[in-house]
CSV table of C-alpha atoms and ligand atoms in Angstrom, one decimal:
chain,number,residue,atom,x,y,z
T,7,UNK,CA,28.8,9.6,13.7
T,8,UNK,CA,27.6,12.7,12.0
T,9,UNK,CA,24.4,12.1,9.6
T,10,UNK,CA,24.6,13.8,6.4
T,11,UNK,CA,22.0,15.4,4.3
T,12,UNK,CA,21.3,16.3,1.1
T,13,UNK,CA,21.0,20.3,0.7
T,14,UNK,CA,18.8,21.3,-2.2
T,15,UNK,CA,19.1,25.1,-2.5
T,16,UNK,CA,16.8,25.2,-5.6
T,17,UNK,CA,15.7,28.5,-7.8
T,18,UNK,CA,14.2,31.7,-7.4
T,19,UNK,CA,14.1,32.8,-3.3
T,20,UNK,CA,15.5,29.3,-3.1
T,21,UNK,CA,19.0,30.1,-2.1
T,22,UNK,CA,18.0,32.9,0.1
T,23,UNK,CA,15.9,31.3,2.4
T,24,UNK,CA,18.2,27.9,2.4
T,25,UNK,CA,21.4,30.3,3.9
T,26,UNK,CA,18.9,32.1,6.3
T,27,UNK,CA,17.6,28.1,7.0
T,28,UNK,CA,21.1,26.9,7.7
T,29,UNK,CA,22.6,29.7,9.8
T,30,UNK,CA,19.7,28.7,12.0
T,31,UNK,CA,20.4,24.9,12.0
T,32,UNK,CA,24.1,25.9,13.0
T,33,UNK,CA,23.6,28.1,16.0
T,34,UNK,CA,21.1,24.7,17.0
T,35,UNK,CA,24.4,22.9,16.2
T,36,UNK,CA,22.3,20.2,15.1
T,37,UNK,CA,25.6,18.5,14.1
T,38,UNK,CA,24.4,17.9,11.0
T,39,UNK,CA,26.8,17.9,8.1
T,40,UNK,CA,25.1,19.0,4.6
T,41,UNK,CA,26.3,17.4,0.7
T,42,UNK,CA,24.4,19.8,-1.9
T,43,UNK,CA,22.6,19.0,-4.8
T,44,UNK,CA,21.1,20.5,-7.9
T,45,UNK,CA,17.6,20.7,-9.3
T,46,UNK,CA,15.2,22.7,-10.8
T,47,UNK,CA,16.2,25.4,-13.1
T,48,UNK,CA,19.8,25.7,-11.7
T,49,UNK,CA,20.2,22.2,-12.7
T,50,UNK,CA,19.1,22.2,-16.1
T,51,UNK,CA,21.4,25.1,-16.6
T,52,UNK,CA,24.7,23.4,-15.0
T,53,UNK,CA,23.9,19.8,-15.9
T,54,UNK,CA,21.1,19.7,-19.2
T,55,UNK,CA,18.8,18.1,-16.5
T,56,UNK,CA,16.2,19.6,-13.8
T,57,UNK,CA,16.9,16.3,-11.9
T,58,UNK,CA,20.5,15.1,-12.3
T,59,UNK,CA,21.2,11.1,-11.7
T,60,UNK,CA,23.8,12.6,-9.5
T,61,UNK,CA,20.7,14.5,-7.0
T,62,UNK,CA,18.6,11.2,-7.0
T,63,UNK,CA,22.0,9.1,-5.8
T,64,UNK,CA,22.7,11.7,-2.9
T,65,UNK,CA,18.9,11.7,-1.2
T,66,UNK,CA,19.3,8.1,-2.2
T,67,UNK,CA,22.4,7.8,-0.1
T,68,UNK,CA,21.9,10.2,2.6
T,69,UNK,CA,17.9,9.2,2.6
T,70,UNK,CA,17.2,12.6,4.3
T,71,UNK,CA,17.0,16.3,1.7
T,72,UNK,CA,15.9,19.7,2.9
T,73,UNK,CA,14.7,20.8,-0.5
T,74,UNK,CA,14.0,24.3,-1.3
T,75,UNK,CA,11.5,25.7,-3.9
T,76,UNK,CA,12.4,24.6,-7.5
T,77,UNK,CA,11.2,26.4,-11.1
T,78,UNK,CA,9.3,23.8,-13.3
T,79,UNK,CA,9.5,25.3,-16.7
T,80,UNK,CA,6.3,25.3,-18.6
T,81,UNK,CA,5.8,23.0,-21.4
T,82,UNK,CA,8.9,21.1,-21.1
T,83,UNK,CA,9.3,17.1,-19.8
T,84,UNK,CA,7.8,15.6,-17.0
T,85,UNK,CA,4.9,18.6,-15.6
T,86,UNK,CA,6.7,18.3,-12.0
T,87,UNK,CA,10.4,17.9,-10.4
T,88,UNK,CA,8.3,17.6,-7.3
T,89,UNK,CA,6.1,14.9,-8.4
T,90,UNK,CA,9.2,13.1,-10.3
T,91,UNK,CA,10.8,12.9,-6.8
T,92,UNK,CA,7.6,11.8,-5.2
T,93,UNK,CA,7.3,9.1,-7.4
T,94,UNK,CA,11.0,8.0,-7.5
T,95,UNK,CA,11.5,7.8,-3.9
T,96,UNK,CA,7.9,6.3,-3.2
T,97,UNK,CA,7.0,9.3,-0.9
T,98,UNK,CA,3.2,8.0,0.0
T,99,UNK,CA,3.0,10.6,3.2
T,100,UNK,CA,2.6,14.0,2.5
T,101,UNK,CA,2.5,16.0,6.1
T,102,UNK,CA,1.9,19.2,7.3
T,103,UNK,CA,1.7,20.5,10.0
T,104,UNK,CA,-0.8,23.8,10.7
T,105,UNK,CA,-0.2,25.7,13.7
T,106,UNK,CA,-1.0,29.2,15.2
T,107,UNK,CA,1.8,31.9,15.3
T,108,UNK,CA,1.3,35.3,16.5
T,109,UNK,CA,1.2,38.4,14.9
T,110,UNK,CA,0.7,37.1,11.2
T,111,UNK,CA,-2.6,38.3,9.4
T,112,UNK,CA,-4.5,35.0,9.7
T,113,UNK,CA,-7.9,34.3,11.1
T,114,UNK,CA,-6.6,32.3,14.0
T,115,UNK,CA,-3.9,33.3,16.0
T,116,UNK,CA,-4.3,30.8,18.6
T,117,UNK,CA,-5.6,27.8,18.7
T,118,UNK,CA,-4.8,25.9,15.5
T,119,UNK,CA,-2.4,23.2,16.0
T,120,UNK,CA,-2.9,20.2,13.4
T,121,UNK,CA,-1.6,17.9,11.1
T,122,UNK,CA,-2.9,16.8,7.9
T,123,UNK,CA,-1.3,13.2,6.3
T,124,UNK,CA,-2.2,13.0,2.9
T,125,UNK,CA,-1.7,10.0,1.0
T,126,UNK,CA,0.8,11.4,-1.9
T,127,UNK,CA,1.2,8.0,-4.3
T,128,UNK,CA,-2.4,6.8,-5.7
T,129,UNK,CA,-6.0,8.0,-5.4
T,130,UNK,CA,-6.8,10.7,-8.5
T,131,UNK,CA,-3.6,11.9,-8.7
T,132,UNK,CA,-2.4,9.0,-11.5
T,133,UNK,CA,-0.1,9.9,-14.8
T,134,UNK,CA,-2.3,7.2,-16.5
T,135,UNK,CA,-5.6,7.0,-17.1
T,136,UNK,CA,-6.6,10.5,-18.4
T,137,UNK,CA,-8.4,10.5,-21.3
T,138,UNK,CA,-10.6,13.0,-23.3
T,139,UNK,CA,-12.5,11.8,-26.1
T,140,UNK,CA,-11.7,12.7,-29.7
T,141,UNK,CA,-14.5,14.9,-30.0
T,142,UNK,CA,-13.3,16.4,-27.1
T,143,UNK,CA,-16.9,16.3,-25.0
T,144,UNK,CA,-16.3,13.7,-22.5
T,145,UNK,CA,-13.1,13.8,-20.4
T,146,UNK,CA,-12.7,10.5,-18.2
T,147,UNK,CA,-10.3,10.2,-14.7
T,148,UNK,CA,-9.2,7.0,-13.0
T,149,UNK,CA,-8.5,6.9,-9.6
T,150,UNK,CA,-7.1,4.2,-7.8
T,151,UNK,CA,-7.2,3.1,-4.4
T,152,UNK,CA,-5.1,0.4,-3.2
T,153,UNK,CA,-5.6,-1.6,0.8
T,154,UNK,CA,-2.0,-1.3,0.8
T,155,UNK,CA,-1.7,2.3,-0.2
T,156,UNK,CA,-4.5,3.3,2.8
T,157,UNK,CA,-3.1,0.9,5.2
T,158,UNK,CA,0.3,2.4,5.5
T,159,UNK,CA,-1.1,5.8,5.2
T,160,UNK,CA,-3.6,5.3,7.7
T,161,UNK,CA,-0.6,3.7,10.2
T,162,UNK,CA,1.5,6.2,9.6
T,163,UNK,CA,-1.0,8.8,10.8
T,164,UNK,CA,-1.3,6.9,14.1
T,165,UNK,CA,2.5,6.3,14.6
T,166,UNK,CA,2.5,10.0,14.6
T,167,UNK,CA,0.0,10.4,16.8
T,168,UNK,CA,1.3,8.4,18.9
T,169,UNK,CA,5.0,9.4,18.6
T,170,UNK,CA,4.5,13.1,19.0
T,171,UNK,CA,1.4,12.3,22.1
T,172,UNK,CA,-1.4,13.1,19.7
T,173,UNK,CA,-4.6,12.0,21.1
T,174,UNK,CA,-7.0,12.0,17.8
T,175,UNK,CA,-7.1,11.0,14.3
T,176,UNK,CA,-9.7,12.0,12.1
T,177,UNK,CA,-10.4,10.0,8.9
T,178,UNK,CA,-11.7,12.0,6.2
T,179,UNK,CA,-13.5,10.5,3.1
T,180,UNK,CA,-16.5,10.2,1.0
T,181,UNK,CA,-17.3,7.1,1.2
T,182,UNK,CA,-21.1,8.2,1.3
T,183,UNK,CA,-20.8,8.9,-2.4
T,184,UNK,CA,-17.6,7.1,-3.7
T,185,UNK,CA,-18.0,3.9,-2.3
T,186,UNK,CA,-15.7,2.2,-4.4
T,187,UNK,CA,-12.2,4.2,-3.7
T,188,UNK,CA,-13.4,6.4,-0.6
T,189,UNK,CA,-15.0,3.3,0.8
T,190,UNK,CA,-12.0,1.1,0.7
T,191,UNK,CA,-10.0,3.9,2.9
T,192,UNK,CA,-12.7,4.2,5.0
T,193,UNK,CA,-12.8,0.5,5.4
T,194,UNK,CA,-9.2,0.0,5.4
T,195,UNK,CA,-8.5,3.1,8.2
T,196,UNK,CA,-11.0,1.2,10.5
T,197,UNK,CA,-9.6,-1.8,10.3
T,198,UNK,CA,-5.5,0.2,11.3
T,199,UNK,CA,-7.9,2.7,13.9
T,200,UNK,CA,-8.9,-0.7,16.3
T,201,UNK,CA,-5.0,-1.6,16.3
T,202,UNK,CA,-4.5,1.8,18.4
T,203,UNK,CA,-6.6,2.1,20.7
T,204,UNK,CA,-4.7,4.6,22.9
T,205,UNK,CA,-5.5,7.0,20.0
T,206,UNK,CA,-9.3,8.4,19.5
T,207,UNK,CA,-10.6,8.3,15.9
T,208,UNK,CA,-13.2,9.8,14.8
T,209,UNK,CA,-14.5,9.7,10.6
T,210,UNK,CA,-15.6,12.9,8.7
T,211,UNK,CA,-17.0,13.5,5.3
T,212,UNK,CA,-14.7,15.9,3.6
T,213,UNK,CA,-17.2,18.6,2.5
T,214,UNK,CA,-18.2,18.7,6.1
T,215,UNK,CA,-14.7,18.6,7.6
T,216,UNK,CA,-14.0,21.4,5.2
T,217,UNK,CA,-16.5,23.4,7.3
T,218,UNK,CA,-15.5,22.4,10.6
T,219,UNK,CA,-12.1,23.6,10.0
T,220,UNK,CA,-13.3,26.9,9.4
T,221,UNK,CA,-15.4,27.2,11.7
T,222,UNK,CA,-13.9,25.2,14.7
T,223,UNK,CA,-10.4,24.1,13.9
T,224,UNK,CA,-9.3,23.5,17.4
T,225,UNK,CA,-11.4,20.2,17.4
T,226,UNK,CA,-8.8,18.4,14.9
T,227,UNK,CA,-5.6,16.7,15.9
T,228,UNK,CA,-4.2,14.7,13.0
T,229,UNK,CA,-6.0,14.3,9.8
T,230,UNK,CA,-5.4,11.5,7.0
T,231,UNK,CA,-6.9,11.2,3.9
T,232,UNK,CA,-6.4,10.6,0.3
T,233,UNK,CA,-4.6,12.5,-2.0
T,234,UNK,CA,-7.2,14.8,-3.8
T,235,UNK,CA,-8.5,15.5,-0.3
T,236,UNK,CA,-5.2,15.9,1.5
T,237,UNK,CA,-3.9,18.3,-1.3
T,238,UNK,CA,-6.9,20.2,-0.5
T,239,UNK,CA,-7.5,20.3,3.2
T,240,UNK,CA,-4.0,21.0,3.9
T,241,UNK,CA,-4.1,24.1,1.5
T,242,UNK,CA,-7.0,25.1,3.7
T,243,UNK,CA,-5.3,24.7,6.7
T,244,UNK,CA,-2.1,26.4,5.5
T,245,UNK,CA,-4.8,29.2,5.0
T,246,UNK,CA,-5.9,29.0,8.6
T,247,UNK,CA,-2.7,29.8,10.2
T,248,UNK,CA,-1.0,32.8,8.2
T,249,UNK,CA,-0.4,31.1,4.9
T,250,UNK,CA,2.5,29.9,2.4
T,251,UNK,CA,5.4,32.4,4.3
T,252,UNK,CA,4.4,29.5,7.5
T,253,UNK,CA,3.9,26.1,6.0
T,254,UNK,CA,6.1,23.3,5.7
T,255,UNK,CA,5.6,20.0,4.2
T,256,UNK,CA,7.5,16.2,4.6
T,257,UNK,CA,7.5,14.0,2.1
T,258,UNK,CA,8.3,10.6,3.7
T,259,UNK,CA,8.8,6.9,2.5
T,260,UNK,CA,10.6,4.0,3.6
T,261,UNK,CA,13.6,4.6,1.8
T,262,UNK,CA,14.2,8.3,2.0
T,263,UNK,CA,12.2,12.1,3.2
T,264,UNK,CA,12.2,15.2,1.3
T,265,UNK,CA,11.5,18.3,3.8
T,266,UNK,CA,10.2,21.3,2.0
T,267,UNK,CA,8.4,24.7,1.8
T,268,UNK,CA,5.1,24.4,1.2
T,269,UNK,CA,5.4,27.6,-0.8
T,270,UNK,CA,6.9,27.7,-4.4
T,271,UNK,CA,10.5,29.8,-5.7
T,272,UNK,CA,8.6,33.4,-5.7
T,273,UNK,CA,10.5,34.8,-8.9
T,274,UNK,CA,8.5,38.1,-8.2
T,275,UNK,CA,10.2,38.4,-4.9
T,276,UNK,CA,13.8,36.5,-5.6
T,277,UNK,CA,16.7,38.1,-4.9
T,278,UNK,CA,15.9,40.9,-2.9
T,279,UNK,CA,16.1,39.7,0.1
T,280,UNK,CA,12.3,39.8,1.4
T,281,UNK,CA,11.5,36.1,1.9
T,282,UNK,CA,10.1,34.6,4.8
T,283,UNK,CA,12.1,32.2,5.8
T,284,UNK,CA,10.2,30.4,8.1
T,285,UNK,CA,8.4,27.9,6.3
T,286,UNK,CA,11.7,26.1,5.4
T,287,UNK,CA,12.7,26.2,9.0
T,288,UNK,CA,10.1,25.0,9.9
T,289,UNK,CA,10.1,22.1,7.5
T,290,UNK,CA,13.9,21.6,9.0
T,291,UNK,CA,11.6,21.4,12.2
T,292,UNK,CA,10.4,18.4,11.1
T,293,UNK,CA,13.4,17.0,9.8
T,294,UNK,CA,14.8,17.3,13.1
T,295,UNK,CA,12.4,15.5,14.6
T,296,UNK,CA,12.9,13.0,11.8
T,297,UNK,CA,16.1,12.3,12.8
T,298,UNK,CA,15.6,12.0,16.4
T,299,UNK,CA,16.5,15.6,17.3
T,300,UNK,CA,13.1,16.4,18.8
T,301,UNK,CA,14.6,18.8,21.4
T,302,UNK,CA,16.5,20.9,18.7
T,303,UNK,CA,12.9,20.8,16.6
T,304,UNK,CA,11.1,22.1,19.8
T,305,UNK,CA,14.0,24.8,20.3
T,306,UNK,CA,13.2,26.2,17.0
T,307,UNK,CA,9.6,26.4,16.9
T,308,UNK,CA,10.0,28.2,20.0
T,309,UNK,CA,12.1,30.4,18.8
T,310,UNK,CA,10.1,31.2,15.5
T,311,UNK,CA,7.6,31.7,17.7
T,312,UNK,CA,9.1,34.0,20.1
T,313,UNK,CA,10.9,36.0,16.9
T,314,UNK,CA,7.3,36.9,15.6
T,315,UNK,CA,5.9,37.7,19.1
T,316,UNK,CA,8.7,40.1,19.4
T,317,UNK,CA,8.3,41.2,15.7
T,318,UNK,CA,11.9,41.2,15.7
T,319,UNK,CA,13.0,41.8,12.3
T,320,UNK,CA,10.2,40.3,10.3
T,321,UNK,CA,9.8,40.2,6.7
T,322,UNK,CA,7.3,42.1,4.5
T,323,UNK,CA,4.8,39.3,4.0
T,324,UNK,CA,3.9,39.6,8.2
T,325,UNK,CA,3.9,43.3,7.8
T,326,UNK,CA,7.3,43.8,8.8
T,327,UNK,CA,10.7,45.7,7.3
T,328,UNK,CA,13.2,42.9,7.7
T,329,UNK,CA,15.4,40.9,5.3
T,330,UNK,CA,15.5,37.3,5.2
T,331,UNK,CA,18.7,36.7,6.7
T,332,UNK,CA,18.0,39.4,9.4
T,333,UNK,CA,14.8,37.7,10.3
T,334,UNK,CA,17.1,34.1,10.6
T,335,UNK,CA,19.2,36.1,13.0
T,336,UNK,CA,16.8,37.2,15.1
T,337,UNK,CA,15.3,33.6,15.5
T,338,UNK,CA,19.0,32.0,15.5
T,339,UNK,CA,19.7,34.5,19.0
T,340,UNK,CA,16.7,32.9,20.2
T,341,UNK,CA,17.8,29.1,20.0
B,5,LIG,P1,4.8,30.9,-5.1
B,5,LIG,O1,4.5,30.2,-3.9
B,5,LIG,O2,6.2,30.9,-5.5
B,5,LIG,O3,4.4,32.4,-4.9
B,5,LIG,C1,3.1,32.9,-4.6
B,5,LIG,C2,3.1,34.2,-3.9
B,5,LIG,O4,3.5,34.1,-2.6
B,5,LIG,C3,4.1,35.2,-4.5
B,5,LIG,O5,3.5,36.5,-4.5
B,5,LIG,C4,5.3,35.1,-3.7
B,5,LIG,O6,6.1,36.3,-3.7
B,5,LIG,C5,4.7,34.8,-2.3
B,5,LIG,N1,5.6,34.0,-1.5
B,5,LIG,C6,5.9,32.7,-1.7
B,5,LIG,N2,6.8,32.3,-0.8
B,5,LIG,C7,7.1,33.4,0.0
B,5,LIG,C8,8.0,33.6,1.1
B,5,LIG,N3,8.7,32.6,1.6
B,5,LIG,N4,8.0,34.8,1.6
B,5,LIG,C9,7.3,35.8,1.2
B,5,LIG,N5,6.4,35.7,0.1
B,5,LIG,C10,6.3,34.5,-0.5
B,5,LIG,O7,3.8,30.3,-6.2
B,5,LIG,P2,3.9,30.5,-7.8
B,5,LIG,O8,4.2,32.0,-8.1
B,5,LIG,O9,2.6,30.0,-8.3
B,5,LIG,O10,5.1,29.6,-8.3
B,5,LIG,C11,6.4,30.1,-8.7
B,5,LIG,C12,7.2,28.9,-9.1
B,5,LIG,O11,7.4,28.0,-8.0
B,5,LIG,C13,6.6,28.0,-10.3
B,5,LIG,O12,7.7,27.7,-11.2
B,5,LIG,C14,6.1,26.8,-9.6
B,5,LIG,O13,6.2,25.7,-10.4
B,5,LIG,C15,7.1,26.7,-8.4
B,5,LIG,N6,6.6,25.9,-7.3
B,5,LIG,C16,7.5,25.1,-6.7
B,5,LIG,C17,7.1,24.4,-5.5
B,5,LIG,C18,8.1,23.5,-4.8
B,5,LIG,O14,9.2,23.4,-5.3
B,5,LIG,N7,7.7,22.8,-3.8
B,5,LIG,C19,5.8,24.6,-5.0
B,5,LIG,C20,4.9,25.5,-5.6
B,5,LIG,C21,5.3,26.1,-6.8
């Protein structure tokens, strides 16, 4: 039976890089079939709504989207479509991968190949509980940590490792300091780390592991944490490798995943045609591998990465002269 997923082309570059995304998933002939949806900007044009019902019913259906970038208009409803769909959906993991291609301008060419699995539902990233006083000189933040929030985090981090032969978690915290919330994920992510013991854990404070990632990134395998420090690190990590033109990002719960570019719709760029594709298809890397396709997801890293070792027809962002469905040609003669 063919799967079907939703197709969120999205704003700004968004269309652009989705084409150059999906010529690629054809010549894979993934044998995926594709039911589009609007959000973002486009959406509130066509429909009055940056999230139609009619969007939420077809990830809802199909359970898998590849989403590209969407516009949030300033000032107006909810302050994110992205966090909206997060919350809808119950998307607690947030992962990204962070690996080494060649010839991009980053600090690490080789030996950078990590995960990081932020927890994307609870910690200090709550709608409530944000309060500044009327005089306007104390501001006060709640964070929440829940067992059951860390737990399933935690787990998922070592189902990955475990599913894609990852041989180390680290758990990152500050439980030194915040013993309340930090030291219930700490205490929690022990308690999942002795049910795997094929898999090495190891626990870091995050300033430190902030550090070592700079310094010696090849030590890291998978990373989970909470949500503050997930956003974080994996920004960091993004930065590591050749930044926002390479990073993709899952958004995973029970009942559906949202694959996306790390990177947002670059107005400043959209429409003529110099958009790196890659960090969508490399979020439809992951998909892939979602959807038990992990030889079609290994085929196209490969061929990403054999695409920038031959600088075949790269875009401006890697220094090259390319366009962004030229660039998606190159890699699509490669799969
Ligand atoms: P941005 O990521 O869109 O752009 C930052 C810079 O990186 C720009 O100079 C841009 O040209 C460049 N860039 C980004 N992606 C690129 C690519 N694939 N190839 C080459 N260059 C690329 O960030 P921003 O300008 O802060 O945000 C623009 C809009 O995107 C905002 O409306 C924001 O809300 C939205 N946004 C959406 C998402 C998402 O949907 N996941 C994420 C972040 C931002």
């Amino acid at each position: 039976m063919t799967q079907t997923i939703t197709v969120i082309r999205g704003d700004g570059i968004g269309p652009e890089i989705m084409d150059a995304t999906l010529h690629v998933l054809d010549a894979l002939k993934t044998g995926l079939s594709y039911e589009e949806a609007d959000a973002g900007l486009v959406a509130l044009e066509k429909h009055g709504d940056l999230l139609p019902a009619q969007t939420l019913e077809s990830i809802k259906k199909n359970k898998i989207a590849l989403k590209s970038p969407l516009t949030t208009p300033v000032g107006e409803g909810f302050s994110s479509i992205n966090v909206a769909l997060r919350r809808h959906f119950d998307l607690y993991a947030n992962v990204r991968p962070a690996i080494s291609f060649p010839n991009t301008k980053s600090r690490f060419a080789d030996g950078v190949d990590l995960i990081t699995v932020r927890e994307n539902t609870e910690g200090a990233y709550l709608s409530e509980g944000q309060e500044v006083s009327a005089d306007g000189e104390t501001a006060v933040s709640l964070t929440r940590v829940t067992r059951k929030g860390s737990e399933r985090i935690v787990r998922y981090a070592f189902d990955l490792a475990r599913a894609t032969g990852r041989k180390k978690v680290t758990l990152v915290h500050k439980a030194n300091i915040i013993k309340s919330t930090s030291g219930l994920f700490l205490k929690v992510g022990r308690e999942v780390a002795a049910q795997y013991p094929d898999i090495e854990c190891n626990e870091m404070i995050v300033d430190n592991t902030c550090m070592q990632l700079v310094m010696r990134p090849e030590q890291f395998d998978i990373i989970v944490t909470t949500n503050l420090f997930g956003d974080i690190l994996s920004d960091l990590c993004a930065g590591l490798v050749g930044g926002l033109g390479l990073a993709p990002g899952a958004n995973i719960g029970t009942e559906a995943a949202i694959f996306e570019a790390v990177h947002g719709s670059a107005p400043d760029i959209a429409g003529q045609g110099k958009a790196n594709p890659c960090a969508l298809l490399l979020a439809a890397a992951q998909l892939l591998d979602h959807v038990g396709q992990p030889e079609n997801a290994t085929r196209l890293r490969k061929a990403i990465v054999a695409t920038l070792e031959a600088k075949d027809s790269i875009t401006p962002d890697l220094g090259g002269t390319g366009n962004t469905m030229g660039f998606a040609k190159a890699i699509a003669s490669r799969v």
